[in-house]
Amino acid sequence: MTVADVRREIDDAATRKRATGVAVPAAGRARVALVPTLGALHAGHLALVDRAAEIADIVVVSIFVNPLQFNDPADLERYPRDLEGDLRTLAGHGVDIVFAPLVDELYPHGDSQTRVTAGRVGTLFEGRSRPGHFDGVLTVVAKLINAVGPQRILFGQKDAQQVFLVSQMIADLNMPVSVEVVETVRDSDELALSSRNRFLDARERRAALTLPHMLEAAESAADRGIDAVLAAAQSAAMGEALVSVDYLAVVHPETFLPVDDDYRGPARAIVAARVGDTRLIDNTPLYLG
């Protein structure tokens, strides 16, 4: 399915549903939800899809490994791709359309000359470690919104900085779509689900639990203020040789900037670390003071 085809397919999906007795508004008025993904789907993605099916008439899942958001060619090459497996994963979850464009379909003129810039927050945390990453994310999300025309777009809370920046872009550019955020889905050992988890061997998998342990420690110290939060989280990471912490911060939910030393109120602790050769991120809400 090409970019030019996707809106026609949405109308056709609405028509097919009405033919089976499902109450779907007339063509062009159906509520459309978009779940943008890079593929390598897991239960975290399915939580987004299931929520989309609850709030919309037509569910569109996009699968596209976006080259603009990878500043490391080796990381782009390594990112897992399994379209057939993804289609099997989505079966039975109420997905009406899987939109999986090729790179030259979404970027027909090669590297995009016009891009959405993420501003100051886009240069911090993930943006500092992966320069240009969020400009690439926002550019492709804008393109997908324009192609699909959804009323809702869904993201997981695990990618907290991405959620903040996409929401900011939509508000700043007056895009007629709202963001629906689904809480982070975790495995039974509390590791946040990620497509990159498949790269971890058994020893690295155990070491990766350092990230949720850091966040648990941060949350337990939140009533004592920011210094105690950071100290507790850092202590939880000590002694694990396989884990190299990239950043640990506590940010304000309305600005995604680090909170002041005397701040009291809602916040979010964010962490990124490399476990062996695999880079993972996680976060949790806090109430400081």
C-alpha positions as a printed NumPy array, in Angstrom:
array([[  0.   ,   0.   ,   0.   ],
       [  1.414,   3.37 ,  -1.031],
       [  0.981,   6.785,   0.576],
       [ -1.51 ,   7.663,  -2.157],
       [ -3.582,   4.565,  -1.391],
       [ -3.933,   4.75 ,   2.375],
       [ -6.889,   7.142,   2.66 ],
       [ -8.831,   5.217,   0.02 ],
       [ -8.143,   2.048,   1.985],
       [ -9.518,   3.712,   5.125],
       [-12.782,   4.508,   3.322],
       [-12.911,   0.959,   1.946],
       [-12.37 ,  -0.473,   5.443],
       [-15.24 ,   1.624,   6.773],
       [-17.472,   0.384,   3.945],
       [-16.554,  -3.256,   4.663],
       [-17.353,  -2.831,   8.347],
       [-20.733,  -1.291,   7.625],
       [-21.517,  -4.196,   5.302],
       [-21.049,  -6.585,   8.226],
       [-23.412,  -4.592,  10.447],
       [-20.793,  -2.631,  12.4  ],
       [-21.945,   0.916,  13.129],
       [-19.309,   2.995,  11.342],
       [-20.009,   6.568,  10.142],
       [-20.114,   7.314,   6.432],
       [-16.897,   7.604,   4.426],
       [-14.771,  10.527,   5.528],
       [-16.426,  10.687,   8.963],
       [-15.122,   7.502,  10.569],
       [-12.941,   7.965,  13.636],
       [ -9.426,   6.886,  12.66 ],
       [ -6.658,   5.995,  15.114],
       [ -3.027,   5.67 ,  14.027],
       [ -0.449,   3.572,  15.867],
       [  2.961,   4.435,  14.402],
       [  5.644,   1.769,  14.938],
       [  9.06 ,   0.732,  13.708],
       [  7.93 ,  -2.888,  13.634],
       [  9.428,  -5.757,  15.672],
       [  6.097,  -5.704,  17.475],
       [  5.55 ,  -6.957,  21.035],
       [  2.906,  -6.802,  23.75 ],
       [  3.619,  -3.13 ,  24.363],
       [  2.593,  -2.328,  20.805],
       [ -0.489,  -4.515,  21.165],
       [ -1.571,  -2.457,  24.18 ],
       [ -1.573,   0.583,  21.881],
       [ -3.487,  -1.297,  19.202],
       [ -6.077,  -2.589,  21.66 ],
       [ -6.617,   0.915,  23.037],
       [ -6.939,   2.263,  19.487],
       [ -9.665,  -0.293,  18.783],
       [-11.562,   0.971,  21.853],
       [-11.571,   4.626,  20.805],
       [-11.823,   4.518,  16.993],
       [-13.81 ,   3.032,  14.142],
       [-10.755,   2.33 ,  11.984],
       [ -7.337,   1.304,  13.344],
       [ -4.261,   1.932,  11.21 ],
       [ -0.874,   0.546,  12.262],
       [  2.12 ,   1.91 ,  10.417],
       [  5.335,  -0.134,  10.255],
       [  8.297,   1.88 ,   9.031],
       [ 11.938,   1.882,  10.098],
       [ 12.553,   5.58 ,   9.606],
       [ 16.138,   6.317,   8.494],
       [ 15.882,   9.985,   9.529],
       [ 15.798,   9.102,  13.226],
       [ 18.935,   6.941,  13.198],
       [ 22.15 ,   8.91 ,  13.496],
       [ 24.192,   5.676,  13.532],
       [ 24.062,   3.704,  10.251],
       [ 25.033,   0.526,  12.116],
       [ 22.071,   0.952,  14.471],
       [ 19.734,   1.434,  11.499],
       [ 21.084,  -1.705,   9.844],
       [ 20.8  ,  -3.702,  13.074],
       [ 17.25 ,  -2.68 ,  13.928],
       [ 15.041,  -5.817,  13.746],
       [ 12.717,  -6.173,  10.772],
       [ 10.109,  -8.924,  10.478],
       [  7.036,  -7.763,   8.584],
       [  5.532, -11.242,   8.267],
       [  5.979, -11.842,  11.991],
       [  4.473,  -8.421,  12.736],
       [  1.398,  -9.241,  10.671],
       [  0.943, -12.474,  12.624],
       [  1.321, -10.552,  15.898],
       [ -1.393,  -8.095,  14.878],
       [ -3.876, -10.787,  13.834],
       [ -6.999, -10.772,  15.986],
       [ -6.386,  -7.324,  17.486],
       [ -8.865,  -5.317,  15.425],
       [ -6.385,  -3.747,  13.024],
       [ -8.065,  -2.616,   9.827],
       [ -5.042,  -1.414,   7.859],
       [ -1.323,  -2.1  ,   8.105],
       [  0.526,   0.712,   6.355],
       [  4.098,  -0.424,   5.669],
       [  5.569,   1.947,   3.063],
       [  8.991,   1.529,   1.54 ],
       [ 11.584,   4.197,   2.202],
       [ 11.369,   5.559,  -1.343],
       [  7.565,   5.751,  -1.047],
       [  7.673,   7.91 ,   2.067],
       [ 10.753,   9.825,   0.884],
       [ 10.342,   9.799,  -2.914],
       [ 12.957,  12.521,  -3.432],
       [ 15.572,  10.977,  -1.192],
       [ 16.705,  12.54 ,   2.063],
       [ 14.   ,  14.994,   3.137],
       [ 15.066,  18.614,   2.709],
       [ 12.187,  19.942,   4.813],
       [ 12.147,  18.736,   8.412],
       [ 10.345,  19.464,  11.647],
       [ 12.782,  20.607,  14.325],
       [ 12.267,  19.553,  17.907],
       [ 13.613,  22.681,  19.605],
       [ 15.581,  22.828,  22.836],
       [ 14.116,  19.695,  24.445],
       [ 15.006,  17.765,  21.306],
       [ 18.704,  18.368,  22.007],
       [ 18.574,  17.001,  25.572],
       [ 18.733,  13.449,  26.936],
       [ 17.974,  11.16 ,  23.957],
       [ 18.607,  14.088,  21.639],
       [ 22.056,  14.693,  23.113],
       [ 23.014,  11.041,  22.777],
       [ 21.429,  10.701,  19.324],
       [ 21.811,  14.072,  17.538],
       [ 19.002,  14.748,  15.075],
       [ 16.956,  11.803,  16.343],
       [ 13.884,  13.792,  17.318],
       [ 13.916,  15.924,  14.178],
       [ 13.657,  12.631,  12.298],
       [ 10.898,  11.356,  14.585],
       [  8.785,  14.498,  14.284],
       [  9.272,  14.687,  10.528],
       [  8.074,  11.139,   9.928],
       [  5.19 ,  11.465,  12.411],
       [  4.055,  14.623,  10.596],
       [  4.225,  12.762,   7.281],
       [  2.238,   9.819,   8.666],
       [ -0.418,  12.133,  10.102],
       [ -0.734,  13.87 ,   6.729],
       [ -0.952,  10.543,   4.894],
       [ -3.463,   8.817,   7.187],
       [ -5.509,  11.748,   8.52 ],
       [ -6.23 ,  10.269,  11.965],
       [ -8.18 ,  11.917,  14.76 ],
       [ -6.092,  10.05 ,  17.386],
       [ -2.455,   8.972,  17.398],
       [ -1.173,   6.578,  20.057],
       [  2.221,   6.294,  21.76 ],
       [  3.609,   4.397,  24.721],
       [  4.751,   6.22 ,  27.849],
       [  8.078,   4.353,  27.776],
       [  9.242,   6.84 ,  25.137],
       [  8.445,   9.777,  27.406],
       [ 10.54 ,  12.381,  25.61 ],
       [  9.065,  11.358,  22.267],
       [  5.533,  11.643,  23.69 ],
       [  6.303,  15.14 ,  24.975],
       [  7.809,  16.337,  21.687],
       [  5.096,  14.855,  19.462],
       [  2.439,  16.452,  21.678],
       [  4.285,  19.776,  21.478],
       [  4.541,  19.56 ,  17.676],
       [  0.827,  18.823,  17.335],
       [ -0.069,  21.768,  19.576],
       [  2.427,  24.186,  17.988],
       [  1.393,  23.332,  14.407],
       [ -2.358,  23.139,  15.146],
       [ -2.595,  19.611,  13.796],
       [ -6.187,  18.286,  14.048],
       [ -5.208,  15.142,  15.966],
       [ -4.973,  14.294,  19.661],
       [ -2.35 ,  12.151,  21.374],
       [ -3.413,   9.123,  23.387],
       [ -0.702,   7.853,  25.751],
       [ -0.703,   4.254,  26.984],
       [  1.233,   3.327,  30.122],
       [  4.496,   1.408,  29.793],
       [  3.989,  -2.337,  29.472],
       [  6.441,  -4.383,  31.525],
       [  7.479,  -8.008,  31.623],
       [  6.929, -10.079,  34.754],
       [ 10.362,  -9.011,  36.04 ],
       [  9.438,  -5.296,  35.532],
       [ 11.73 ,  -4.729,  32.544],
       [  9.976,  -2.369,  30.141],
       [  9.108,  -4.105,  26.884],
       [ 11.247,  -2.976,  23.954],
       [ 12.015,  -4.283,  20.5  ],
       [ 15.683,  -4.055,  21.483],
       [ 15.276,  -6.499,  24.369],
       [ 15.689,  -9.334,  21.879],
       [ 19.364,  -8.401,  21.557],
       [ 20.033,  -9.183,  25.247],
       [ 21.553, -12.519,  26.21 ],
       [ 20.572, -14.141,  29.531],
       [ 23.257, -12.334,  31.563],
       [ 22.505,  -8.98 ,  29.948],
       [ 18.794,  -9.494,  30.516],
       [ 19.409,  -9.837,  34.243],
       [ 21.677,  -6.783,  34.192],
       [ 19.007,  -4.765,  32.357],
       [ 16.821,  -4.958,  35.468],
       [ 19.118,  -2.25 ,  36.814],
       [ 16.949,   0.311,  34.97 ],
       [ 13.627,  -0.483,  36.708],
       [ 15.536,  -0.922,  39.979],
       [ 16.954,   2.596,  39.588],
       [ 13.477,   3.978,  39.035],
       [ 12.051,   2.087,  42.01 ],
       [ 14.825,   3.53 ,  44.181],
       [ 14.129,   7.01 ,  42.828],
       [ 10.425,   6.702,  43.581],
       [ 11.083,   5.473,  47.123],
       [ 13.215,   8.568,  47.825],
       [ 10.904,  11.116,  46.19 ],
       [  9.577,  12.509,  49.484],
       [ 13.141,  13.617,  50.382],
       [ 13.678,  15.78 ,  47.28 ],
       [ 15.68 ,  15.752,  44.08 ],
       [ 19.133,  15.105,  45.59 ],
       [ 17.884,  12.051,  47.431],
       [ 16.14 ,  10.77 ,  44.301],
       [ 19.282,  10.981,  42.169],
       [ 21.499,   9.507,  44.878],
       [ 19.165,   6.567,  45.443],
       [ 18.886,   5.805,  41.725],
       [ 22.641,   6.04 ,  41.204],
       [ 23.243,   3.698,  44.137],
       [ 20.956,   1.12 ,  42.549],
       [ 23.18 ,   1.09 ,  39.456],
       [ 26.458,   0.594,  41.279],
       [ 28.251,  -2.713,  40.936],
       [ 26.645,  -3.837,  37.673],
       [ 29.568,  -4.031,  35.275],
       [ 27.433,  -4.663,  32.19 ],
       [ 25.448,  -1.432,  32.626],
       [ 26.772,   1.956,  31.562],
       [ 24.34 ,   4.746,  32.476],
       [ 24.025,   7.4  ,  29.763],
       [ 21.799,   9.822,  31.662],
       [ 19.629,   9.988,  34.753],
       [ 17.421,  13.028,  35.301],
       [ 14.21 ,  14.258,  36.868],
       [ 12.143,  16.484,  34.59 ],
       [  9.057,  18.655,  34.89 ],
       [  6.057,  17.075,  33.097],
       [  5.045,  20.369,  31.464],
       [  8.468,  21.348,  30.084],
       [ 10.551,  18.154,  30.075],
       [ 13.394,  20.245,  31.5  ],
       [ 15.291,  19.261,  34.666],
       [ 13.525,  20.43 ,  37.808],
       [ 15.134,  22.918,  40.179],
       [ 16.785,  21.72 ,  43.386],
       [ 13.956,  23.07 ,  45.531],
       [ 11.12 ,  21.888,  43.275],
       [  8.136,  20.169,  44.875],
       [  5.377,  18.556,  42.861],
       [  4.806,  16.087,  39.996],
       [  7.862,  15.08 ,  37.98 ],
       [  9.235,  12.211,  35.917],
       [ 12.474,  10.316,  36.422],
       [ 14.097,   9.257,  33.145],
       [ 17.076,   6.988,  32.562],
       [ 19.013,   5.588,  29.606],
       [ 21.773,   3.005,  29.789],
       [ 23.76 ,   0.702,  27.597],
       [ 23.55 ,  -2.934,  28.618],
       [ 26.309,  -4.692,  26.763],
       [ 25.819,  -3.427,  23.203],
       [ 22.104,  -2.641,  23.64 ],
       [ 20.797,   0.77 ,  24.606],
       [ 17.618,   0.88 ,  26.723],
       [ 15.464,   3.651,  28.187],
       [ 12.848,   3.786,  30.944],
       [ 10.982,   6.301,  33.114],
       [  8.525,   6.634,  35.963],
       [  6.324,   9.395,  37.432],
       [  7.312,  10.88 ,  40.786],
       [  5.909,  13.344,  43.27 ],
       [  8.757,  15.269,  44.853],
       [  8.437,  16.45 ,  48.44 ]])
